[in-house]
Tab-separated table of C-alpha atoms in Angstrom:
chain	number	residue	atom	x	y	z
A	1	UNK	CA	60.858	249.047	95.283
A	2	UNK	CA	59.148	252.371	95.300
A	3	UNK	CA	55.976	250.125	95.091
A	4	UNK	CA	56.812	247.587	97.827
A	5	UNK	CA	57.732	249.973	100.047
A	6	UNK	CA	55.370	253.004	100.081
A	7	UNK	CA	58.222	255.299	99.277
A	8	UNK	CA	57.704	257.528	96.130
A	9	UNK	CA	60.637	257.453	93.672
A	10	UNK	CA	61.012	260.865	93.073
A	11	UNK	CA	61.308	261.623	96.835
A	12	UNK	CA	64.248	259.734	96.979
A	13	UNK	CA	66.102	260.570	94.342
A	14	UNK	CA	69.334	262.237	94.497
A	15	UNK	CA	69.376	262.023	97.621
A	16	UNK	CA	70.847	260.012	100.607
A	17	UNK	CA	68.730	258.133	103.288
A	18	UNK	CA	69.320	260.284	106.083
A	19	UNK	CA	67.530	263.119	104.064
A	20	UNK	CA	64.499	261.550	103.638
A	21	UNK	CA	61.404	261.472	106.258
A	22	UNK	CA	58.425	259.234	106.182
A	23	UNK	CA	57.253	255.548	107.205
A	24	UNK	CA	58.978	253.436	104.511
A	25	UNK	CA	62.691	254.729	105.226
A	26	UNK	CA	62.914	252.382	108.240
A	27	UNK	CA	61.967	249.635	105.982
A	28	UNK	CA	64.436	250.644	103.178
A	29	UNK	CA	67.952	250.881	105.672
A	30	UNK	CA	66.914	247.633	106.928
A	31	UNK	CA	66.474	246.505	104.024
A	32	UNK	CA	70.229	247.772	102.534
A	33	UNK	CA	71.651	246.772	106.310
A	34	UNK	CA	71.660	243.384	105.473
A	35	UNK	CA	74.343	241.420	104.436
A	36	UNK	CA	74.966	240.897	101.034
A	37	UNK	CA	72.830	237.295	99.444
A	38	UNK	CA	69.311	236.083	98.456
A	39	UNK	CA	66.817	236.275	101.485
A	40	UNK	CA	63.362	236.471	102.331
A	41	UNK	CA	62.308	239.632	104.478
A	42	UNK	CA	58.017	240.300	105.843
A	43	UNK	CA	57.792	243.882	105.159
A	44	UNK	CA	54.870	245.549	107.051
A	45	UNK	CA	54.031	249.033	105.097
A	46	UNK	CA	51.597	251.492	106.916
A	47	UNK	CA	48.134	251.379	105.514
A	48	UNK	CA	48.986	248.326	103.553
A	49	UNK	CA	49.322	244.500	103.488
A	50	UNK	CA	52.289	242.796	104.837
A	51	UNK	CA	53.797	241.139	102.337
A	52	UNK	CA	56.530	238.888	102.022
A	53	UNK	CA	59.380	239.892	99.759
A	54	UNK	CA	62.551	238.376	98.054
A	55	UNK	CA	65.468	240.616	98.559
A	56	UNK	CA	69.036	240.078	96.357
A	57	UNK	CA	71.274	242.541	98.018
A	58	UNK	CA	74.902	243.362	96.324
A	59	UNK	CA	77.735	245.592	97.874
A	60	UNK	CA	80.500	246.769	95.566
A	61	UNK	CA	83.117	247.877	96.869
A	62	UNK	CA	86.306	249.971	95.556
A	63	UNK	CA	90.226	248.965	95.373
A	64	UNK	CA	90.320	249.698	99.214
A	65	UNK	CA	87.272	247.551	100.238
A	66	UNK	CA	85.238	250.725	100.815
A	67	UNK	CA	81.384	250.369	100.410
A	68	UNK	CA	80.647	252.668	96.868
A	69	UNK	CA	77.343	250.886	96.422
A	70	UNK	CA	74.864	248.672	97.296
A	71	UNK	CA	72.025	247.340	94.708
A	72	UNK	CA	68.836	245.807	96.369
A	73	UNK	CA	66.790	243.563	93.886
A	74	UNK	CA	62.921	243.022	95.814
A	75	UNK	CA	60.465	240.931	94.387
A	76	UNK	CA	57.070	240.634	96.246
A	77	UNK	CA	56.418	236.720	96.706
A	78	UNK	CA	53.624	236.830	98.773
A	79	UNK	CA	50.936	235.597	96.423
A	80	UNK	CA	53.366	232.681	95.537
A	81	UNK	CA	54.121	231.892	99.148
A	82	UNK	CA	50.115	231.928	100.139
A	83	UNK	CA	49.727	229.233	97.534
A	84	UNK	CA	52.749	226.964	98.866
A	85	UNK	CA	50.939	227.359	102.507
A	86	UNK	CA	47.668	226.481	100.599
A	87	UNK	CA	48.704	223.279	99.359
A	88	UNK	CA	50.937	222.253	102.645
A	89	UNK	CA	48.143	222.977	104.465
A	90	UNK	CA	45.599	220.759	102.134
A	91	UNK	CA	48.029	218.230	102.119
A	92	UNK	CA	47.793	218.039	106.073
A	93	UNK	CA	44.077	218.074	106.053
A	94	UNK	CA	43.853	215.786	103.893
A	95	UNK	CA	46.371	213.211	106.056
A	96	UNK	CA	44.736	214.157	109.212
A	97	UNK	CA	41.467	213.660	108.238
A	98	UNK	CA	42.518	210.239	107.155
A	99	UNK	CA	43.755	209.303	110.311
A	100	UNK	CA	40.441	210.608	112.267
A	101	UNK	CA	38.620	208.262	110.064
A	102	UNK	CA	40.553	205.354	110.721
A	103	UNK	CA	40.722	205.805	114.634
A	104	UNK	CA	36.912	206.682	114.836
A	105	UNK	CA	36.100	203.795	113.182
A	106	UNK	CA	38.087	201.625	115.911
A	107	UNK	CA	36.556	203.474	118.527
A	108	UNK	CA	32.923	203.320	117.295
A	109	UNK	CA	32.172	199.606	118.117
A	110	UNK	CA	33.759	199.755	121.576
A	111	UNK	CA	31.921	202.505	121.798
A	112	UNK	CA	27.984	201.213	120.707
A	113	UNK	CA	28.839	198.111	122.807
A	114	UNK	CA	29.418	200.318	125.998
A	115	UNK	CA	25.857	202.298	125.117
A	116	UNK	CA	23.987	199.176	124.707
A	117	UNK	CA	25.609	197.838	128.315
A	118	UNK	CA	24.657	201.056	129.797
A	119	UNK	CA	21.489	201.021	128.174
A	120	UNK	CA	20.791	197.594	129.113
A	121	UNK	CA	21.685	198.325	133.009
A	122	UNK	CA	19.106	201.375	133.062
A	123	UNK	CA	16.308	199.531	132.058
A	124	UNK	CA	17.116	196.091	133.386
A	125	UNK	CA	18.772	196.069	136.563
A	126	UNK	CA	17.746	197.740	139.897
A	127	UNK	CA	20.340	197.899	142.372
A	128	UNK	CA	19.589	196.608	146.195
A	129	UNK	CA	20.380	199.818	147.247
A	130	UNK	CA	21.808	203.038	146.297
A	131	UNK	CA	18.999	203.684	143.087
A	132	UNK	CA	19.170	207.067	142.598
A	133	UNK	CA	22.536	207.109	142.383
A	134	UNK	CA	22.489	204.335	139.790
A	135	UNK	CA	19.759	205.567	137.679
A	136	UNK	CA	22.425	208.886	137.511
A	137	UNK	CA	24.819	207.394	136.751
A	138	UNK	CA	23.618	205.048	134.093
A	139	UNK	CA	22.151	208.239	132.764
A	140	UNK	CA	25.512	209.775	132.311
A	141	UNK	CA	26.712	206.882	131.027
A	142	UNK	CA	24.414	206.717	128.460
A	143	UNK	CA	24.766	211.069	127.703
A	144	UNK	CA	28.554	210.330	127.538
A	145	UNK	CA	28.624	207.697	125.081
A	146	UNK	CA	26.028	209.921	122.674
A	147	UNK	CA	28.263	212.525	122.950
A	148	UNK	CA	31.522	210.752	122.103
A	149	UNK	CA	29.244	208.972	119.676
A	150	UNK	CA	28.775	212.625	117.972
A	151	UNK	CA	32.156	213.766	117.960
A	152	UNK	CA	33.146	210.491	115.899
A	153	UNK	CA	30.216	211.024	113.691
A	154	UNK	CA	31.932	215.010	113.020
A	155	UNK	CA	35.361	213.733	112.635
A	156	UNK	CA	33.502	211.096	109.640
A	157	UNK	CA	31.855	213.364	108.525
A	158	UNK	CA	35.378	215.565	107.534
A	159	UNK	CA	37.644	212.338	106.561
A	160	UNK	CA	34.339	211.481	103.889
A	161	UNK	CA	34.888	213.715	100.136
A	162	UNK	CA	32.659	216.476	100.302
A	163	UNK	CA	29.793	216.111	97.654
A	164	UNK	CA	28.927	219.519	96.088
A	165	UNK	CA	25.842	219.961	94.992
A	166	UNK	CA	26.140	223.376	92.757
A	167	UNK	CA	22.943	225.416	91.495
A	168	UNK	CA	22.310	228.658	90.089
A	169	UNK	CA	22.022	231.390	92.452
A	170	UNK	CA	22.181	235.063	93.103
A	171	UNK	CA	24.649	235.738	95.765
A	172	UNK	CA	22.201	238.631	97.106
A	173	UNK	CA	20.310	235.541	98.312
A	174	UNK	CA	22.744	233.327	99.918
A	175	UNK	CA	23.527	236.416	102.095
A	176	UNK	CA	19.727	237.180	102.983
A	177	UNK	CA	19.507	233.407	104.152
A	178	UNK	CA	22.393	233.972	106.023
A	179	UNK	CA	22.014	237.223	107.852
A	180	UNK	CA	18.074	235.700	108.874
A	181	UNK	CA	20.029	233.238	110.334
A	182	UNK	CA	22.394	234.737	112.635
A	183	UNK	CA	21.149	238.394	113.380
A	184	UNK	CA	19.149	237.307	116.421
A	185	UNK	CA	22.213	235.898	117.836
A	186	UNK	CA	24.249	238.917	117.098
A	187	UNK	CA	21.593	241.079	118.842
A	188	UNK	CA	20.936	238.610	121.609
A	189	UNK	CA	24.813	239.367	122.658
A	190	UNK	CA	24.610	243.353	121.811
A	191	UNK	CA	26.713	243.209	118.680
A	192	UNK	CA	25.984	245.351	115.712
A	193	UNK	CA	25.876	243.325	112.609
A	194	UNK	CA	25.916	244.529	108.989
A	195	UNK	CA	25.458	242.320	106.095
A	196	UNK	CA	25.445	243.647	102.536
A	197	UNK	CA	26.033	242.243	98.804
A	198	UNK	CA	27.448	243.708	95.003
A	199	UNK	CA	26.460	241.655	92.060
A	200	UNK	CA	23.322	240.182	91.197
A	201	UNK	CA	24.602	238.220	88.703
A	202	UNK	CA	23.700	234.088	89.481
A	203	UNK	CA	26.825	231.581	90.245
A	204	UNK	CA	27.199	227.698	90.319
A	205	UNK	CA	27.582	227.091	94.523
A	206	UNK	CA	26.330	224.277	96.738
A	207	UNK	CA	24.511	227.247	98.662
A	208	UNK	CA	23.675	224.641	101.826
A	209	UNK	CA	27.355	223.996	101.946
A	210	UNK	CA	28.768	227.341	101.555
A	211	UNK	CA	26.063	228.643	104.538
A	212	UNK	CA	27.208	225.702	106.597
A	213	UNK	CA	31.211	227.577	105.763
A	214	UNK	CA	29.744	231.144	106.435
A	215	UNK	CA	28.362	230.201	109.434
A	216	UNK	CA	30.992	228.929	111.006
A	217	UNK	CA	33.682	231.612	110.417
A	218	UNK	CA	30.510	234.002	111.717
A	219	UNK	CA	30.126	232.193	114.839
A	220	UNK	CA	33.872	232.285	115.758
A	221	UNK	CA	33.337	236.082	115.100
A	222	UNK	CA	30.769	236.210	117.769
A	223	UNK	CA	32.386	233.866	120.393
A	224	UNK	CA	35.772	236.671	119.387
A	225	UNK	CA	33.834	239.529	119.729
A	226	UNK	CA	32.105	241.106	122.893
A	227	UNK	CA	29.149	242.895	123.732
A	228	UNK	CA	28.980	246.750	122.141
A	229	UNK	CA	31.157	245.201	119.032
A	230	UNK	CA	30.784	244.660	115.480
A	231	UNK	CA	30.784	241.926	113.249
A	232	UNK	CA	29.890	242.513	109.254
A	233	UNK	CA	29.088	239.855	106.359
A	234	UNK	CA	29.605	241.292	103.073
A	235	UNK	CA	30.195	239.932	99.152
A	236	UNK	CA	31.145	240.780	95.976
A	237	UNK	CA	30.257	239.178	92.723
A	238	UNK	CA	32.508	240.112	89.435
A	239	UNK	CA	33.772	238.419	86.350
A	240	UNK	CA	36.244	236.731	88.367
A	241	UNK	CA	33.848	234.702	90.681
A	242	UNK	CA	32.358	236.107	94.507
A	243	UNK	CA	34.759	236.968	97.393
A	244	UNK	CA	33.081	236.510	100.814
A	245	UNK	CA	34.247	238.777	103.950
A	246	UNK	CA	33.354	238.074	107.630
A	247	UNK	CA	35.160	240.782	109.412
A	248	UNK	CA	35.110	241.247	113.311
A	249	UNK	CA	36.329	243.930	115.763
A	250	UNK	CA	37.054	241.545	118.449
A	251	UNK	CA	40.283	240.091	120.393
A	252	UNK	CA	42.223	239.825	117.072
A	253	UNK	CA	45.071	236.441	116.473
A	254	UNK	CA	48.548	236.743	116.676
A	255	UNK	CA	50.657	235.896	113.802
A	256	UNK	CA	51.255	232.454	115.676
A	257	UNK	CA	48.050	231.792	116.253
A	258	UNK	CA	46.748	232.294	112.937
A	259	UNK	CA	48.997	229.945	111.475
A	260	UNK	CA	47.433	227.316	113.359
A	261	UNK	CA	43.953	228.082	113.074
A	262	UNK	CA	42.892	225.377	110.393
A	263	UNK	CA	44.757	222.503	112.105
A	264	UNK	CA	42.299	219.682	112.774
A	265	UNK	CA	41.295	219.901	116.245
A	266	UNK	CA	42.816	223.188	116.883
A	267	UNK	CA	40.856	225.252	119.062
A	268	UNK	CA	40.580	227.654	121.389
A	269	UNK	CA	36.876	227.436	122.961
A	270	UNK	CA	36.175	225.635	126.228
A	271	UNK	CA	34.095	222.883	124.463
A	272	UNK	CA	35.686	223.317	121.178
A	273	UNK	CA	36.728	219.973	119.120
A	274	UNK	CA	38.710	222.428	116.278
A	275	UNK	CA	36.191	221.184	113.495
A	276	UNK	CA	34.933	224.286	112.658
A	277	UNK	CA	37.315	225.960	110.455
A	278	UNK	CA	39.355	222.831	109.144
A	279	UNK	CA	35.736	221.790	107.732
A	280	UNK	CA	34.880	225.576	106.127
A	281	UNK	CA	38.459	224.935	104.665
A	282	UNK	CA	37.329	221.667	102.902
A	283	UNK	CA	34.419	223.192	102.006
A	284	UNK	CA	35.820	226.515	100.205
A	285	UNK	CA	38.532	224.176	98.479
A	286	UNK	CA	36.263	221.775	97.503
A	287	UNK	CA	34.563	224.506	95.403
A	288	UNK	CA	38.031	225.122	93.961
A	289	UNK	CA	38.496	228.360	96.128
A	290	UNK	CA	40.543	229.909	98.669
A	291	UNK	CA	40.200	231.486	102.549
A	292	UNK	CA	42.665	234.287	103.392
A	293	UNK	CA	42.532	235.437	106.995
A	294	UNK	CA	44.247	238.311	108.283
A	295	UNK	CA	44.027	239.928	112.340
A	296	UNK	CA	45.797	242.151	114.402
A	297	UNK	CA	45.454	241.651	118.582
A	298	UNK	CA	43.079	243.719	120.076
A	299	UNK	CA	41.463	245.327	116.866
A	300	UNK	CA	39.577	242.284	114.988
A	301	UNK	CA	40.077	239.625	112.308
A	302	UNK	CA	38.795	239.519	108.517
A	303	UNK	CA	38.414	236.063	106.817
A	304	UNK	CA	38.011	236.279	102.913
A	305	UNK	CA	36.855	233.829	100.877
A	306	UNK	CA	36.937	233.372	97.206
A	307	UNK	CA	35.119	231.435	94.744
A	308	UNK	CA	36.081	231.457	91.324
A	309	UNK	CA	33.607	231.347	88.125
């Protein structure tokens, strides 16, 4: 408990709550305020991770029904709870990206048929009057179909198994290739980007893939994140694998919102089609890893992904 909830067990010894000051002592009367039962309680410590935390609370009471004691049993289930909302949320993926294959494949040859009409009427037809305004149209016809023509191609492309091509490299390298990608962009918009990199020792990665994953969490940290901000790209290599961090000081998520965010076709941007993360999802999984994100409004979002050895 002392552990869970910041408190130090020798300041609370011996004494009762009333006696004791500092940020955890909130948490622990709410904590023995409950009613007595097994229940599940998000416990947000100062200057640590919220966790979620099993909490068996007893009340025993004397011959009277007076309250002599209460016993709180907590047991920190966050770890086991990510790992449930892992696997629900591959399980979705996996069915949605299903269906997107099957309904893009219906739409796909109603859709060809309609470019080759509209191709057909811009080379081979010329109106009696009113040609300009055919030739535009036509055009947009034809711009139109490419683009819903690209969008099934995307939504393919995320319904087809991923095939991971691993090789030996230094993760010192994958993070060059990456910041030589997207520093101009980051200056272009005025935002101070870092990248950096522990461990020199080489891993088994599709790197191509894993840039392609990068990339997209650091672009949603630059569409986040306004000019004067800060976005950083940093990794860690150890005996355990490499753990990837794209970390932003931009708009933040709510708690809602980030439950959301890897939901096919979720999205948030004007011209979004909520590909972006759902397929960096597929991606980090597909290497047998995991993506953590965690934001507050108004200060920034981190994104951490891990691959093991």
């Amino acid at each position: 408990a002392a552990e869970i909830l910041g408190i130090p067990a020798a300041d609370m010894e011996g004494k009762v709550l009333d006696e004791v000051e500092g940020a955890g002592i909130g948490l622990m009367k709410e904590v023995l305020a409950a009613g007595d039962g097994t229940f599940e309680k998000t416990l947000g410590v100062p200057d640590k991770e919220t966790r979620i935390v099993e909490i068996s609370l007893s009340t025993i009471r004397d011959a009277a029904g007076a309250v002599e004691s209460k016993s709180a049993v907590l047991r920190d289930v966050t770890e086991a709870r990510k790992l449930e909302r892992e696997a629900e949320r591959n399980s979705k993926l996996t069915a949605m990206g299903e269906l997107a294959s099957a309904v893009a494949h219906e739409i796909r040859n109603p859709l060809n048929a309609i470019a080759m009409i509209a191709q057909r009427f811009a080379k081979e037809f010329t109106p009696r009057s009113g040609g300009k305004e055919y030739r535009t149209l036509a055009s947009v016809l034809q711009e139109e179909t490419r683009r819903v023509n690209g969008i099934i191609r995307q939504f393919l492309s995320f319904a087809r198994p991923l095939r991971i091509q691993r090789r030996e490299i230094a993760v010192p390298d994958l993070i060059h290739a990456l910041a030589a990608l997207f520093a101009s962009q980051a200056k272009e918009k005025g935002i101070a980007f870092t990248a950096s990199a522990e461990g020199s020792k080489p891993m088994s990665l599709d790197p191509e893939l894993l840039k392609q994953a990068l990339l997209n969490l650091l672009q949603n940290a630059l569409d986040a994140t306004s000019q004067g901000g800060q976005i950083s790209l940093h990794a860690v290599r150890d005996h355990q694998g490499v753990r990837f961090g794209v970390e932003d000081s931009g708009a933040g998520m709510s708690h809602a919102a980030m439950e959301k965010i890897f939901n096919l076709y979720h999205t948030t941007k004007p011209h979004g089609i909520g590909l972006g993360l759902p397929i960096t999802h597929q991606i980090v999984t597909q290497h047998g890893g995991t993506i953590d994100v965690s934001s507050v409004e108004g200060k920034g979002t981190l994104f951490t992904v891990h691959i093991p050895e």
